Coordinates of N, CA, C and O in Angstrom, one line a residue:
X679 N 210.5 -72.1 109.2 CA 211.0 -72.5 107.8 C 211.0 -71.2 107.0 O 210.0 -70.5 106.8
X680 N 212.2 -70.9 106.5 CA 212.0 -69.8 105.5 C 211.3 -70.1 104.4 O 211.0 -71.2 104.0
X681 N 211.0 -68.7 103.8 CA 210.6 -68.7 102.2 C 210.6 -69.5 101.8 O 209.7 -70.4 101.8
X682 N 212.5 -69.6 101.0 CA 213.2 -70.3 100.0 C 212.8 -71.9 100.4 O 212.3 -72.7 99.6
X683 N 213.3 -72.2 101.9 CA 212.5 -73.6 102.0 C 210.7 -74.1 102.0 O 210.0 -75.1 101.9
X684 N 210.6 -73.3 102.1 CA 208.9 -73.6 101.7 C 208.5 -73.8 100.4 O 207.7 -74.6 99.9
X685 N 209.3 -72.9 99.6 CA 208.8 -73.1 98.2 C 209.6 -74.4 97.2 O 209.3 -74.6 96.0
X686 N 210.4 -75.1 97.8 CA 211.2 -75.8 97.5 C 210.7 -77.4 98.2 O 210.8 -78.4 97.6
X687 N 210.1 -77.3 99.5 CA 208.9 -78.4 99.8 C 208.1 -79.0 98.7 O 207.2 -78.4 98.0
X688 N 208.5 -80.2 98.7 CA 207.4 -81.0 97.5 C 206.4 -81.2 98.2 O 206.4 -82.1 99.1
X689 N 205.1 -80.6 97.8 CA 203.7 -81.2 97.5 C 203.2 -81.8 96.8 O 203.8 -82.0 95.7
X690 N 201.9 -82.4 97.0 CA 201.2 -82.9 96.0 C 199.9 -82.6 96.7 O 199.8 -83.0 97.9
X691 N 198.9 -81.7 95.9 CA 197.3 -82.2 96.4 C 196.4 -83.3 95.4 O 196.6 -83.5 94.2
X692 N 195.7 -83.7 95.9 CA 194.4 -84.6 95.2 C 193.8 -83.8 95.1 O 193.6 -83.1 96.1
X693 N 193.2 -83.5 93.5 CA 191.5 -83.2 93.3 C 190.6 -84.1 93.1 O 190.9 -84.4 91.9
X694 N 189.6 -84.8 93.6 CA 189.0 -85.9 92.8 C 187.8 -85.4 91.8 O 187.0 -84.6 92.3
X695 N 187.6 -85.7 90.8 CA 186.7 -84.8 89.8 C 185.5 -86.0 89.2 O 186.1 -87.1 88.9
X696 N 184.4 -86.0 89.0 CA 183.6 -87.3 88.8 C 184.4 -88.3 87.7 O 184.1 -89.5 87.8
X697 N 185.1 -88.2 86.9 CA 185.3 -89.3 86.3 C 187.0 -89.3 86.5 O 187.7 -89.9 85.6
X698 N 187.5 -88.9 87.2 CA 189.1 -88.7 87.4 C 189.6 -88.3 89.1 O 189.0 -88.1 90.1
X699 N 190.8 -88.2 88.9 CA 191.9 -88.0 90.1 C 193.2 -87.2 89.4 O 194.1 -87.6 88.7
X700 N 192.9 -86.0 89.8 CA 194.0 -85.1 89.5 C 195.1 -85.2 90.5 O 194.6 -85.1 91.7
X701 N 196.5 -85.5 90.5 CA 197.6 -85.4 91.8 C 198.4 -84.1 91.0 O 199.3 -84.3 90.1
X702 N 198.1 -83.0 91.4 CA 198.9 -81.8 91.5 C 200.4 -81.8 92.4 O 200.5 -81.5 93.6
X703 N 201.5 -82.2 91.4 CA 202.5 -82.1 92.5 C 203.2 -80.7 92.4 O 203.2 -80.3 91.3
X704 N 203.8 -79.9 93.2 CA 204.8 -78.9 93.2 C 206.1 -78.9 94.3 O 206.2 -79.2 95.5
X705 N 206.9 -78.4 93.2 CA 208.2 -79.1 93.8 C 209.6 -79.6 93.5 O 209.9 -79.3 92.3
X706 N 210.2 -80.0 93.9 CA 211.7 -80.8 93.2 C 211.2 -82.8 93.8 O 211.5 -83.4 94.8
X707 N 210.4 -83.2 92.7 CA 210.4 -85.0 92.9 C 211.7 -86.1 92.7 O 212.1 -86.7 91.7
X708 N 212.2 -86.0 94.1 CA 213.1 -86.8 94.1 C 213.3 -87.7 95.6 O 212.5 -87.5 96.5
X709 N 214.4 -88.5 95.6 CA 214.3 -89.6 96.9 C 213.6 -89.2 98.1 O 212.8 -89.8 98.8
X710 N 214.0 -88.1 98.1 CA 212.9 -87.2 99.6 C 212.2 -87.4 99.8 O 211.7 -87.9 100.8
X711 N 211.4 -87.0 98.4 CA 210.2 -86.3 98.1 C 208.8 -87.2 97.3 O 207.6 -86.9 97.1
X712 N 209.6 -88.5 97.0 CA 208.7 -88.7 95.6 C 208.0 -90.4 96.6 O 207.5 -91.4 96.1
X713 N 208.2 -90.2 97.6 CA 207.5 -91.4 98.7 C 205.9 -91.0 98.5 O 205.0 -91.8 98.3
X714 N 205.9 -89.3 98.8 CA 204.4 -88.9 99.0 C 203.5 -88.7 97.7 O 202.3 -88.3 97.8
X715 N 204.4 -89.1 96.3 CA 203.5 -88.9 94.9 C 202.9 -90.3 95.0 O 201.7 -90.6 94.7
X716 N 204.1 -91.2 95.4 CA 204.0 -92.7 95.6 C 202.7 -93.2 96.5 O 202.2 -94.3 96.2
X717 N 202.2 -92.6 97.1 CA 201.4 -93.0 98.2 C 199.8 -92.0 98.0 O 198.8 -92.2 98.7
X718 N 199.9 -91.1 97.2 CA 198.9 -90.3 96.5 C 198.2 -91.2 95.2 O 197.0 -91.5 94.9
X719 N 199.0 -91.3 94.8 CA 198.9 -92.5 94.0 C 198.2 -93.8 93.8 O 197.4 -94.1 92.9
X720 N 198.7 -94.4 94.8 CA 198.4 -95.5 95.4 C 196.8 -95.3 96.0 O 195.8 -96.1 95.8
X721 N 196.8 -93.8 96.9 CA 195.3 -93.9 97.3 C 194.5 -93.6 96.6 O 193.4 -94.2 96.8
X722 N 194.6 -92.8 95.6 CA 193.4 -92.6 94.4 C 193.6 -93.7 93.5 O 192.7 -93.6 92.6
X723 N 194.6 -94.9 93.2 CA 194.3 -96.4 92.8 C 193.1 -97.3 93.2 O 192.4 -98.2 92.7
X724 N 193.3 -96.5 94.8 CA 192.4 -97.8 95.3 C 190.9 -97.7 95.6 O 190.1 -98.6 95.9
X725 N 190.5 -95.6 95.4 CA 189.9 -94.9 95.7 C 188.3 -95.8 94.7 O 187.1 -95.6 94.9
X726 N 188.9 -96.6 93.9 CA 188.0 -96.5 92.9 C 188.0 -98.2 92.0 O 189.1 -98.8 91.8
X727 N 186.8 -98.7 91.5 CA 187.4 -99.7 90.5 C 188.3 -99.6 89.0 O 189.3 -100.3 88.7
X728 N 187.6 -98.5 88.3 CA 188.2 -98.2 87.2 C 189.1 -97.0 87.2 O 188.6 -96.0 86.7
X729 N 190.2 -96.9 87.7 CA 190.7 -95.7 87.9 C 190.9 -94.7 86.6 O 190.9 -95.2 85.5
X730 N 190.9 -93.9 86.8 CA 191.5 -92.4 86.2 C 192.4 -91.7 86.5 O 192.1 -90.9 87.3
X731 N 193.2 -91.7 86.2 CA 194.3 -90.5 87.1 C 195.1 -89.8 86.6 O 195.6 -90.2 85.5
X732 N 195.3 -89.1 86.9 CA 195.9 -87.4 86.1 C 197.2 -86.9 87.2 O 196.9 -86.5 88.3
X733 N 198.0 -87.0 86.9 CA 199.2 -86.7 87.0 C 199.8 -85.3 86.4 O 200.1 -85.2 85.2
X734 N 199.9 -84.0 87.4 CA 200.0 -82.6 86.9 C 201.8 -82.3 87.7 O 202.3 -82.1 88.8
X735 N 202.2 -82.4 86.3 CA 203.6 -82.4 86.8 C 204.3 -80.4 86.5 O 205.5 -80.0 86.6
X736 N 203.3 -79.8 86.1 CA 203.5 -78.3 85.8 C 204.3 -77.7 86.9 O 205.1 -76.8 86.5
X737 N 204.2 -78.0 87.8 CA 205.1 -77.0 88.7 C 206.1 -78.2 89.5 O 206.2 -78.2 90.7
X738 N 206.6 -78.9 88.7 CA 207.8 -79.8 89.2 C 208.8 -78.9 88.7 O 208.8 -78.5 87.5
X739 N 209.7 -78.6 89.6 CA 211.1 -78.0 89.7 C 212.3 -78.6 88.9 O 213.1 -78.1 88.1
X740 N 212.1 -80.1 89.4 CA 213.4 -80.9 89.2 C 212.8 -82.7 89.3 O 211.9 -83.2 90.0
X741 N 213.5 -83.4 88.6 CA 213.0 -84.9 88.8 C 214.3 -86.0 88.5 O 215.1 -86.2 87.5
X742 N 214.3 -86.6 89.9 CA 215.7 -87.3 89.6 C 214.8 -88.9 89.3 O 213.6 -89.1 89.1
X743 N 216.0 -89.8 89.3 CA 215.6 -91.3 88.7 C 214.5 -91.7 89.5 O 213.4 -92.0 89.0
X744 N 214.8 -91.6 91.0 CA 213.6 -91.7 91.9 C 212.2 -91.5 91.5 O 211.5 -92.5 91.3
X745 N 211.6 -90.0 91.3 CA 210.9 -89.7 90.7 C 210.2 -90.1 89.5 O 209.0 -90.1 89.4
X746 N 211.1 -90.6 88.2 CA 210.7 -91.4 86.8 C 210.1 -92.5 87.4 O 209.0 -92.8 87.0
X747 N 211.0 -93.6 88.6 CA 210.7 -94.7 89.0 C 208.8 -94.6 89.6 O 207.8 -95.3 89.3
X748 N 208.8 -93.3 90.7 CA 206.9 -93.1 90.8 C 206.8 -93.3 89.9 O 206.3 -94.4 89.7
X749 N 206.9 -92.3 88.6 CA 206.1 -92.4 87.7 C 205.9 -93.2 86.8 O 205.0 -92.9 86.0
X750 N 206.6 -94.8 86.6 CA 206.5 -95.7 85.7 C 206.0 -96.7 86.8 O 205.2 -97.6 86.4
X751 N 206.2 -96.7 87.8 CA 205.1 -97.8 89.5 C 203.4 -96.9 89.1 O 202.3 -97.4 89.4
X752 N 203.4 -95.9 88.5 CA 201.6 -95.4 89.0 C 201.3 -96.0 87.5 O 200.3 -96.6 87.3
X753 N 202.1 -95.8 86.6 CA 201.7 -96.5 85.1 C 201.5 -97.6 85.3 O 200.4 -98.0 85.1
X754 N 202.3 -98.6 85.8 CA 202.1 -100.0 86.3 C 200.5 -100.3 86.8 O 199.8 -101.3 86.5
X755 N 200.2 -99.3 87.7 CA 199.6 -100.1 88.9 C 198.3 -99.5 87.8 O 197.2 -100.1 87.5
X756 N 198.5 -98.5 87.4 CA 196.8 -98.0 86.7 C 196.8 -98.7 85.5 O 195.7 -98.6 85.0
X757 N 197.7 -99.5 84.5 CA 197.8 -101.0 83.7 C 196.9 -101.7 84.7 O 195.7 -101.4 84.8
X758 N 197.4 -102.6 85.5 CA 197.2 -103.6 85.9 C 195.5 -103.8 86.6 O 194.8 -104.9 86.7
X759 N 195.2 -102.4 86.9 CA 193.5 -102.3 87.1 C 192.7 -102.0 85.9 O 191.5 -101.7 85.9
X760 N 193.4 -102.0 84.8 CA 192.6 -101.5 83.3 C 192.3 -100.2 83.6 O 191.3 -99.7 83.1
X761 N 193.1 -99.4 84.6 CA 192.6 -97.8 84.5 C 193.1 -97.0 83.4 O 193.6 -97.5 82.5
X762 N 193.1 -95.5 83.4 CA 194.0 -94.8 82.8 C 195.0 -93.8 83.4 O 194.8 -94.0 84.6
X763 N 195.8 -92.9 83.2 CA 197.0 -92.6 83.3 C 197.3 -91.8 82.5 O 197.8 -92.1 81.5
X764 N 197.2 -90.4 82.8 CA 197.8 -89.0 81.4 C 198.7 -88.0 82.8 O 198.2 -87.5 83.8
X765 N 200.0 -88.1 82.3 CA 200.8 -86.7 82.8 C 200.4 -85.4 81.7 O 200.2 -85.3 80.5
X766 N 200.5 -84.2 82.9 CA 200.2 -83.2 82.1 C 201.1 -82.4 82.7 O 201.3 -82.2 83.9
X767 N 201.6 -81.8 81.4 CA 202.7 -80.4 81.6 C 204.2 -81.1 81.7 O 205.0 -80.3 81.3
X768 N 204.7 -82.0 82.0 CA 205.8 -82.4 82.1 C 206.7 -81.4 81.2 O 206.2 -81.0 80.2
X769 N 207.9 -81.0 81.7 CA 208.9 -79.8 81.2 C 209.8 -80.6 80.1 O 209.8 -81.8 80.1
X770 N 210.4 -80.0 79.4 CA 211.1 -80.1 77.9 C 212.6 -81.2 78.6 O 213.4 -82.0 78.1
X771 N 212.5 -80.8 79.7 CA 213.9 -81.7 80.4 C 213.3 -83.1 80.7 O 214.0 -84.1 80.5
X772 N 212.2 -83.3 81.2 CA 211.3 -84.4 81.9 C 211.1 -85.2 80.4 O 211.4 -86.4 80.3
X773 N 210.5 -84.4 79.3 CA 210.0 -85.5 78.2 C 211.6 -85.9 77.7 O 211.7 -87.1 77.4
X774 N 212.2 -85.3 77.5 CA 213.5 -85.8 77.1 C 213.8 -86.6 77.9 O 213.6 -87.8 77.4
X775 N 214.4 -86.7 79.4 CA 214.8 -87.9 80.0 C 213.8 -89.2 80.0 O 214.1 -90.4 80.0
X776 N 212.5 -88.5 80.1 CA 211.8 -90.4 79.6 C 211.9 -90.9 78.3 O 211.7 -92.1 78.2
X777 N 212.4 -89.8 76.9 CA 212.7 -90.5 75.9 C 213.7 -91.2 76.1 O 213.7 -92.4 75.7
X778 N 214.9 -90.5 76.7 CA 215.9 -91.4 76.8 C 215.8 -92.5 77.7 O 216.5 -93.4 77.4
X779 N 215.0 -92.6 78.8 CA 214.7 -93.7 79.5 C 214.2 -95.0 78.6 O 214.4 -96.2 78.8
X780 N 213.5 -94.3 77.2 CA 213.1 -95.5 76.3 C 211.3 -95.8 77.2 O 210.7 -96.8 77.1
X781 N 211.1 -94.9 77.8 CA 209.3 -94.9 78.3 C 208.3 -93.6 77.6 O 207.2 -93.5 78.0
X782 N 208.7 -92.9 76.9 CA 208.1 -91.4 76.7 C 206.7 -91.8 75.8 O 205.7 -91.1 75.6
X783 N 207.0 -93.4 75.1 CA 205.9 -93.6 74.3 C 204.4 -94.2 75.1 O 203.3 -94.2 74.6
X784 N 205.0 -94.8 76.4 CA 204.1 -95.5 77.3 C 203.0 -94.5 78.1 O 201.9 -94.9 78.5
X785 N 203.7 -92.8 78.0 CA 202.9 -92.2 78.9 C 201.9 -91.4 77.7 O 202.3 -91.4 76.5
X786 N 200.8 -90.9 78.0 CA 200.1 -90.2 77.1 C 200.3 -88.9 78.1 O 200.2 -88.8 79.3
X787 N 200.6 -88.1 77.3 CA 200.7 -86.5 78.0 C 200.3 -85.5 76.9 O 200.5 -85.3 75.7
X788 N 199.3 -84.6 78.1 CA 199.0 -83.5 77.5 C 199.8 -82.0 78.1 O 200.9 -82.0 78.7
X789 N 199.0 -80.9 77.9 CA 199.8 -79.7 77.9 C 198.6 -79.3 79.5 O 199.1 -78.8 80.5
X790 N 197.3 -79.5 79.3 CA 196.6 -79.3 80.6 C 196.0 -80.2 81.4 O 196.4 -81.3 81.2
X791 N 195.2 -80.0 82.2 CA 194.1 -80.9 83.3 C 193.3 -81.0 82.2 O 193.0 -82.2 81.9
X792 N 192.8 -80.1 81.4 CA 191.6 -79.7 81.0 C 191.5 -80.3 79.6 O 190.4 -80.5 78.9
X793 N 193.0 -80.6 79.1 CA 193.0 -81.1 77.8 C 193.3 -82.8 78.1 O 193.1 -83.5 77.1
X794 N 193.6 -83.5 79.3 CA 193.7 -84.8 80.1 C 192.5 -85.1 80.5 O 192.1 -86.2 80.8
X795 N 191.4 -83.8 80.7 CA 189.9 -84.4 81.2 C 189.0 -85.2 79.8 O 188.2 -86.1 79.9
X796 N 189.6 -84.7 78.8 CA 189.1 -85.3 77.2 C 189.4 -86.4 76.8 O 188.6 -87.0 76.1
X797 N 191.4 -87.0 77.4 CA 191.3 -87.9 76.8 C 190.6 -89.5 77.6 O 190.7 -90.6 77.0
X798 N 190.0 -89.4 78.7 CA 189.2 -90.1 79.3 C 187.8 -90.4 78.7 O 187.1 -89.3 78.6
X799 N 186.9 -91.8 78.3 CA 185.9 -91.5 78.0 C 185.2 -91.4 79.1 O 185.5 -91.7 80.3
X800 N 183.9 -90.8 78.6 CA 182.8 -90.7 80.0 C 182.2 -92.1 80.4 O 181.7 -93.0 79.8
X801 N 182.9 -91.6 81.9 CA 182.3 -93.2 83.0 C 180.4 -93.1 82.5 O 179.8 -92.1 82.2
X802 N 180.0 -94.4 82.6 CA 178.3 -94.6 82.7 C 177.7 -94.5 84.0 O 176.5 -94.6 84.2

């Protein structure tokens, strides 16, 4: 695999941190690609009762409909366990298309991990 395709591979790692789940993705999230945010997701949902999860969208490339769709299914599923849910970093093109999606008000987003570790209160 060259370079250029290597750095164009979408990832995502898990951090798990005591009161949260960071999914670091990097990448272009789209039909390809956004099966494996989908399923990162899904395991740090289930990782836990009250979930937490942190969605680090800082080194997303590109995000087609596909991609918005993960990201309003992990809002769903962390609603429906009474968990929480903060994207962080999403790009000036990203918060615009979920305004216009008519969802930008549903996500809480900050600028870091570090400023998304705050808006969680502390587990007992």
């Amino acid at each position: 695999m060259s370079k250029t395709e290597d750095d164009e591979r979408f990832r995502v790692r898990a951090d798990k941190h005591r009161h949260f789940t960071a999914l670091h993705a990097v990448g272009a999230l789209d039909y390809g690609s956004s099966r494996l945010l989908k399923e990162q997701a899904d395991a740090a949902l289930k990782a836990t009762d009250h979930p937490r999860l942190v969605i680090d969208l800082t080194e997303v490339t590109f995000c087609d409909s596909t991609g918005y769709g993960v990201l309003m299914y992990a809002l769903t599923r962390v609603r429906r366990v009474a968990g929480s849910l903060v994207l962080v970093g999403p790009s000036t093109v990203m918060r615009r298309r979920l305004k216009r999606l008519g969802v930008a008000d549903l996500f809480d987003t900050r600028r870091t991990v570090e400023e998304a570790m705050e808006a969680f209160p502390k587990a007992t």
